[in-house]
Amino acid sequence: MSIDHDTPHATEVRDADFYEDFRAELRQFMEASCPPELRAKVRTNHKMGRAEYAVWQRIMAAKGWGAPGWPVEYGGTGWDLQQRYIFEEVSAELDCPPLYHHGLGHIGPVIMHFGSPEQKARFLPRIIDGSQWWCQGYSEPGAGSDLASLKTSAVRQGDHYLVNGQKIWTSHAQEADIMYTLVRTSVEERKQQGITLLAIPLETPGIEIRPIRTIDHWHHVNEVFLRDVRVSVDNCIGEEGTGWKYGKFLLDRERLSPASVPRLIRQLQQVEALLLERLRDQGPSPSLHAALERLFLAKASAEGAREMLMSAITEEREGTLQSSKSSALKLHSSELSQAISTLAFDLSAPELAPRLLPDDEYLPVGDAEDCQRQLVHTYLFYRSRSIAGGTSEVQKNVIARELFGA
Ligand SMILES: Cc1cc2nc3c(=O)[nH]c(=O)nc-3n(C[C@H](O)[C@H](O)[C@H](O)COP(=O)(O)OP(=O)(O)OC[C@H]3O[C@@H](n4cnc5c(N)ncnc54)[C@H](O)[C@@H]3O)c2cc1C
């Protein structure tokens, strides 16, 4: 996420009424302006792509809320931390889509901190109005957890680089315009050196995007092949050879998404409603009692996640955040999301499990059976939560290294 360090309001003391009025203003606008069909899709856990995200991004940008976490000078709202969190809470409560993270939460802050004035002017406004869609080209077949082993090469030839290599697991590449990409510009003694961050437009000749279907049969990740792709040196973000620093800056923020916790709390509410329905229909039983215990544990865990997030973003703002806290939050949220979706699966799945494939007959969005089916899809999709953005084992390594110097 990006923190509005530069907001003029950052140190201003505001009373509870101010935040309640703010919450009411958000609620009123979002309720009136988010299309009902979009809210129905979010409420029923449907997967979304650019088409859906872009509708909401345009509406928010027109209102001036297109970049809630960005400073005013870059077109953001300049909201303080509490406003930022209230925004995510209201958005989740009302089942509005999250704002698409690759531009706003990931590469946008990197460009703000390390990009040239020309790059800021070229890229940032198009992230806010949603006209340019980014994806992340980090992982390679031989470089996932060990990202610094990446081999995709970029050789400087006058005013451009010639890029060759392969990326994998690239989320939403099939609908993105541009990929922020870690490439190797030189081989140095330490593998973290010689890495460069390039913005590669995806319509450039020499790029091939092949779909990968995940366990839930959704197509959102891809392989991206790059063969003699010419990329202007103007698209090198920051200094050549120091991309590892920007990549890490970005990953720490990726693991600290302010939207994640309110969305989990919203899903918990849905599972609670499902469980209460089962209790009403079937009466108490040992298995429903056990489910109730799991629900209470998940609720306590969600409170823990909220506290962790608030303290992490406060530290981020003060410049004292350590990677271990982002990693701890990522680890905790991944486990929690899997606990919630597993509980939903256990409560709804058995009779629906054979009907999960995309060629199922159409069910109207919001139909009770459709809702249950989407819960099962979410269960399957959330298996990836402990992998994407760095696996749980890797998060534990980061935490151990920082705490114990291991
Ligand atoms: C749904 C999804 C979306 C993704 N989106 C993107 C994207 O948009 N862009 C992008 O660049 N990448 C993306 N990824 C890739 C993701 O970041 C990698 O899958 C992840 O970093 C793990 O790398 P790997 O798959 O190569 O597994 P590996 O690194 O090969 O790991 C295999 C296993 O070994 C374990 N392991 C590895 N090293 C260690 C260690 N040192 N100590 C202990 N255990 C270890 C891992 O925890 C894992 O269990 C996505 C992945 C998924 C599943």
mmCIF file of C-alpha atoms in Angstrom, residues 125-324:
data_model
loop_
_atom_site.group_PDB
_atom_site.id
_atom_site.type_symbol
_atom_site.label_atom_id
_atom_site.label_comp_id
_atom_site.label_asym_id
_atom_site.label_seq_id
_atom_site.Cartn_x
_atom_site.Cartn_y
_atom_site.Cartn_z
ATOM 1 C CA PRO A 125 -2.633 9.742 -13.905
ATOM 2 C CA ARG A 126 -3.425 6.677 -16.029
ATOM 3 C CA ILE A 127 -3.373 4.444 -12.969
ATOM 4 C CA ILE A 128 -5.924 6.701 -11.294
ATOM 5 C CA ASP A 129 -8.313 6.947 -14.230
ATOM 6 C CA GLY A 130 -7.902 3.231 -14.914
ATOM 7 C CA SER A 131 -6.890 3.690 -18.547
ATOM 8 C CA GLN A 132 -3.591 1.821 -18.098
ATOM 9 C CA TRP A 133 -3.614 -1.560 -16.398
ATOM 10 C CA TRP A 134 -0.448 -3.016 -14.844
ATOM 11 C CA CYS A 135 0.651 -6.537 -13.976
ATOM 12 C CA GLN A 136 3.649 -7.896 -12.105
ATOM 13 C CA GLY A 137 6.427 -9.775 -13.922
ATOM 14 C CA TYR A 138 8.626 -11.035 -11.108
ATOM 15 C CA SER A 139 8.429 -14.850 -10.886
ATOM 16 C CA GLU A 140 10.139 -17.134 -13.369
ATOM 17 C CA PRO A 141 10.126 -20.923 -13.682
ATOM 18 C CA GLY A 142 13.417 -21.085 -11.740
ATOM 19 C CA ALA A 143 12.921 -18.011 -9.574
ATOM 20 C CA GLY A 144 9.920 -17.846 -7.229
ATOM 21 C CA SER A 145 10.866 -17.893 -3.553
ATOM 22 C CA ASP A 146 14.445 -17.393 -4.667
ATOM 23 C CA LEU A 147 13.494 -14.391 -6.776
ATOM 24 C CA ALA A 148 17.031 -13.006 -6.994
ATOM 25 C CA SER A 149 17.942 -15.983 -9.206
ATOM 26 C CA LEU A 150 15.880 -14.487 -12.038
ATOM 27 C CA LYS A 151 17.411 -14.850 -15.488
ATOM 28 C CA THR A 152 15.293 -12.787 -17.884
ATOM 29 C CA SER A 153 17.961 -10.620 -19.487
ATOM 30 C CA ALA A 154 17.894 -7.048 -20.707
ATOM 31 C CA VAL A 155 20.839 -5.995 -22.837
ATOM 32 C CA ARG A 156 21.314 -2.283 -23.431
ATOM 33 C CA GLN A 157 21.550 -1.347 -27.123
ATOM 34 C CA GLY A 158 21.643 2.420 -27.519
ATOM 35 C CA ASP A 159 18.310 3.924 -26.519
ATOM 36 C CA HIS A 160 16.613 0.606 -25.761
ATOM 37 C CA TYR A 161 17.034 -2.754 -24.014
ATOM 38 C CA LEU A 162 16.620 -6.090 -25.754
ATOM 39 C CA VAL A 163 14.721 -8.353 -23.338
ATOM 40 C CA ASN A 164 14.700 -12.160 -23.493
ATOM 41 C CA GLY A 165 13.295 -14.651 -21.009
ATOM 42 C CA GLN A 166 10.150 -16.013 -19.400
ATOM 43 C CA LYS A 167 7.881 -14.933 -16.564
ATOM 44 C CA ILE A 168 5.275 -17.144 -14.942
ATOM 45 C CA TRP A 169 2.194 -16.847 -12.693
ATOM 46 C CA THR A 170 1.672 -13.338 -14.043
ATOM 47 C CA SER A 171 -1.750 -12.367 -12.680
ATOM 48 C CA HIS A 172 -4.089 -10.602 -15.114
ATOM 49 C CA ALA A 173 -1.372 -10.288 -17.808
ATOM 50 C CA GLN A 174 -3.971 -11.236 -20.412
ATOM 51 C CA GLU A 175 -5.886 -8.022 -19.736
ATOM 52 C CA ALA A 176 -3.043 -5.695 -18.709
ATOM 53 C CA ASP A 177 -1.387 -2.989 -20.818
ATOM 54 C CA ILE A 178 1.998 -2.926 -19.154
ATOM 55 C CA MET A 179 4.090 -5.191 -16.932
ATOM 56 C CA TYR A 180 6.489 -3.972 -14.258
ATOM 57 C CA THR A 181 9.272 -6.444 -14.703
ATOM 58 C CA LEU A 182 12.438 -7.406 -12.877
ATOM 59 C CA VAL A 183 15.177 -8.205 -15.400
ATOM 60 C CA ARG A 184 18.887 -8.921 -15.191
ATOM 61 C CA THR A 185 21.053 -6.230 -16.770
ATOM 62 C CA SER A 186 24.366 -7.628 -15.494
ATOM 63 C CA VAL A 187 25.801 -10.626 -13.656
ATOM 64 C CA GLU A 188 27.474 -9.548 -10.439
ATOM 65 C CA GLU A 189 29.030 -11.248 -7.439
ATOM 66 C CA ARG A 190 25.772 -11.083 -5.447
ATOM 67 C CA LYS A 191 22.697 -12.216 -7.344
ATOM 68 C CA GLN A 192 20.653 -9.340 -5.849
ATOM 69 C CA GLN A 193 22.888 -6.950 -7.784
ATOM 70 C CA GLY A 194 22.508 -6.335 -11.518
ATOM 71 C CA ILE A 195 18.686 -6.464 -11.404
ATOM 72 C CA THR A 196 16.686 -3.664 -13.040
ATOM 73 C CA LEU A 197 13.007 -2.675 -12.928
ATOM 74 C CA LEU A 198 11.518 -2.119 -16.391
ATOM 75 C CA ALA A 199 8.007 -1.100 -17.455
ATOM 76 C CA ILE A 200 7.288 -3.268 -20.490
ATOM 77 C CA PRO A 201 4.238 -2.424 -22.651
ATOM 78 C CA LEU A 202 2.558 -5.736 -23.402
ATOM 79 C CA GLU A 203 1.660 -4.951 -26.995
ATOM 80 C CA THR A 204 5.397 -4.781 -27.863
ATOM 81 C CA PRO A 205 6.366 -7.293 -30.596
ATOM 82 C CA GLY A 206 8.013 -10.458 -29.226
ATOM 83 C CA ILE A 207 5.678 -10.958 -26.251
ATOM 84 C CA GLU A 208 3.497 -14.046 -26.015
ATOM 85 C CA ILE A 209 1.016 -14.594 -23.186
ATOM 86 C CA ARG A 210 -0.238 -18.117 -22.478
ATOM 87 C CA PRO A 211 -2.997 -18.873 -19.983
ATOM 88 C CA ILE A 212 -2.676 -21.099 -16.909
ATOM 89 C CA ARG A 213 -5.851 -22.360 -15.249
ATOM 90 C CA THR A 214 -5.722 -22.683 -11.500
ATOM 91 C CA ILE A 215 -7.381 -25.427 -9.435
ATOM 92 C CA ASP A 216 -10.696 -23.526 -9.513
ATOM 93 C CA HIS A 217 -10.489 -23.426 -13.337
ATOM 94 C CA TRP A 218 -10.202 -19.660 -13.344
ATOM 95 C CA HIS A 219 -7.881 -18.055 -15.875
ATOM 96 C CA HIS A 220 -6.105 -15.196 -14.251
ATOM 97 C CA VAL A 221 -2.466 -16.320 -14.155
ATOM 98 C CA ASN A 222 -0.261 -16.654 -17.212
ATOM 99 C CA GLU A 223 3.100 -17.480 -18.664
ATOM 100 C CA VAL A 224 4.707 -14.518 -20.421
ATOM 101 C CA PHE A 225 7.402 -15.221 -22.990
ATOM 102 C CA LEU A 226 9.713 -12.401 -24.079
ATOM 103 C CA ARG A 227 11.767 -12.828 -27.264
ATOM 104 C CA ASP A 228 13.946 -9.932 -28.451
ATOM 105 C CA VAL A 229 11.526 -7.425 -26.965
ATOM 106 C CA ARG A 230 12.691 -3.815 -27.469
ATOM 107 C CA VAL A 231 12.025 -1.625 -24.437
ATOM 108 C CA SER A 232 12.942 2.057 -24.376
ATOM 109 C CA VAL A 233 15.510 3.062 -21.717
ATOM 110 C CA ASP A 234 12.945 5.687 -20.685
ATOM 111 C CA ASN A 235 11.020 2.765 -19.193
ATOM 112 C CA CYS A 236 13.759 1.896 -16.704
ATOM 113 C CA ILE A 237 12.324 2.831 -13.296
ATOM 114 C CA GLY A 238 14.964 4.137 -10.892
ATOM 115 C CA GLU A 239 18.602 3.340 -11.509
ATOM 116 C CA GLU A 240 19.790 0.475 -13.674
ATOM 117 C CA GLY A 241 21.130 -2.405 -11.570
ATOM 118 C CA THR A 242 19.336 -1.445 -8.343
ATOM 119 C CA GLY A 243 15.949 -3.029 -9.123
ATOM 120 C CA TRP A 244 16.179 -5.400 -6.169
ATOM 121 C CA LYS A 245 15.720 -2.454 -3.802
ATOM 122 C CA TYR A 246 12.541 -1.330 -5.606
ATOM 123 C CA GLY A 247 11.278 -4.884 -5.887
ATOM 124 C CA LYS A 248 11.611 -5.353 -2.131
ATOM 125 C CA PHE A 249 10.021 -1.956 -1.419
ATOM 126 C CA LEU A 250 7.080 -3.079 -3.514
ATOM 127 C CA LEU A 251 6.803 -6.557 -1.975
ATOM 128 C CA ASP A 252 6.739 -5.135 1.574
ATOM 129 C CA ARG A 253 3.770 -2.994 0.552
ATOM 130 C CA GLU A 254 2.109 -5.837 -1.343
ATOM 131 C CA ARG A 255 2.087 -7.811 1.906
ATOM 132 C CA LEU A 256 0.510 -4.871 3.723
ATOM 133 C CA SER A 257 -2.701 -4.401 1.818
ATOM 134 C CA PRO A 258 -5.143 -2.264 3.841
ATOM 135 C CA ALA A 259 -8.073 -3.787 1.955
ATOM 136 C CA SER A 260 -7.372 -7.367 2.994
ATOM 137 C CA VAL A 261 -8.624 -7.318 6.582
ATOM 138 C CA PRO A 262 -12.030 -5.613 6.040
ATOM 139 C CA ARG A 263 -12.693 -8.049 3.176
ATOM 140 C CA LEU A 264 -11.928 -11.000 5.454
ATOM 141 C CA ILE A 265 -14.227 -9.589 8.122
ATOM 142 C CA ARG A 266 -16.989 -9.293 5.510
ATOM 143 C CA GLN A 267 -16.484 -12.927 4.493
ATOM 144 C CA LEU A 268 -16.629 -13.943 8.143
ATOM 145 C CA GLN A 269 -20.042 -12.257 8.398
ATOM 146 C CA GLN A 270 -21.226 -14.304 5.441
ATOM 147 C CA VAL A 271 -19.981 -17.554 6.954
ATOM 148 C CA GLU A 272 -21.609 -16.654 10.258
ATOM 149 C CA ALA A 273 -24.939 -16.130 8.469
ATOM 150 C CA LEU A 274 -24.531 -19.493 6.739
ATOM 151 C CA LEU A 275 -23.787 -21.244 10.019
ATOM 152 C CA LEU A 276 -26.755 -19.658 11.776
ATOM 153 C CA GLU A 277 -28.955 -20.804 8.893
ATOM 154 C CA ARG A 278 -27.658 -24.370 9.298
ATOM 155 C CA LEU A 279 -28.307 -24.206 13.035
ATOM 156 C CA ARG A 280 -31.853 -22.986 12.431
ATOM 157 C CA ASP A 281 -32.539 -25.659 9.800
ATOM 158 C CA GLN A 282 -30.824 -28.629 11.412
ATOM 159 C CA GLY A 283 -30.740 -27.821 15.124
ATOM 160 C CA PRO A 284 -27.617 -28.159 17.291
ATOM 161 C CA SER A 285 -25.212 -30.999 16.548
ATOM 162 C CA PRO A 286 -21.596 -31.820 17.459
ATOM 163 C CA SER A 287 -20.402 -30.898 13.968
ATOM 164 C CA LEU A 288 -22.172 -27.512 13.995
ATOM 165 C CA HIS A 289 -20.860 -26.914 17.504
ATOM 166 C CA ALA A 290 -17.329 -27.552 16.223
ATOM 167 C CA ALA A 291 -18.013 -25.175 13.319
ATOM 168 C CA LEU A 292 -19.134 -22.521 15.795
ATOM 169 C CA GLU A 293 -15.855 -22.872 17.683
ATOM 170 C CA ARG A 294 -13.922 -22.425 14.439
ATOM 171 C CA LEU A 295 -15.960 -19.311 13.681
ATOM 172 C CA PHE A 296 -15.157 -17.772 17.073
ATOM 173 C CA LEU A 297 -11.469 -18.523 16.619
ATOM 174 C CA ALA A 298 -11.526 -16.936 13.162
ATOM 175 C CA LYS A 299 -13.238 -13.835 14.573
ATOM 176 C CA ALA A 300 -10.577 -13.457 17.258
ATOM 177 C CA SER A 301 -7.945 -13.990 14.617
ATOM 178 C CA ALA A 302 -9.489 -11.268 12.436
ATOM 179 C CA GLU A 303 -9.269 -8.827 15.354
ATOM 180 C CA GLY A 304 -5.596 -9.756 15.672
ATOM 181 C CA ALA A 305 -5.086 -9.133 11.950
ATOM 182 C CA ARG A 306 -6.739 -5.729 12.260
ATOM 183 C CA GLU A 307 -4.457 -4.701 15.136
ATOM 184 C CA MET A 308 -1.407 -5.932 13.267
ATOM 185 C CA LEU A 309 -2.392 -4.034 10.130
ATOM 186 C CA MET A 310 -3.005 -0.783 12.020
ATOM 187 C CA SER A 311 0.328 -0.969 13.816
ATOM 188 C CA ALA A 312 2.152 -1.893 10.591
ATOM 189 C CA ILE A 313 0.724 1.015 8.619
ATOM 190 C CA THR A 314 1.480 3.396 11.478
ATOM 191 C CA GLU A 315 5.092 2.218 11.448
ATOM 192 C CA GLU A 316 5.191 2.425 7.660
ATOM 193 C CA ARG A 317 4.193 6.031 7.923
ATOM 194 C CA GLU A 318 6.828 6.735 10.568
ATOM 195 C CA GLY A 319 9.472 5.015 8.463
ATOM 196 C CA THR A 320 10.149 2.341 11.104
ATOM 197 C CA LEU A 321 8.387 -0.606 9.482
ATOM 198 C CA GLN A 322 10.432 -3.795 9.303
ATOM 199 C CA SER A 323 9.796 -6.445 6.660
ATOM 200 C CA SER A 324 9.019 -8.943 9.440
#
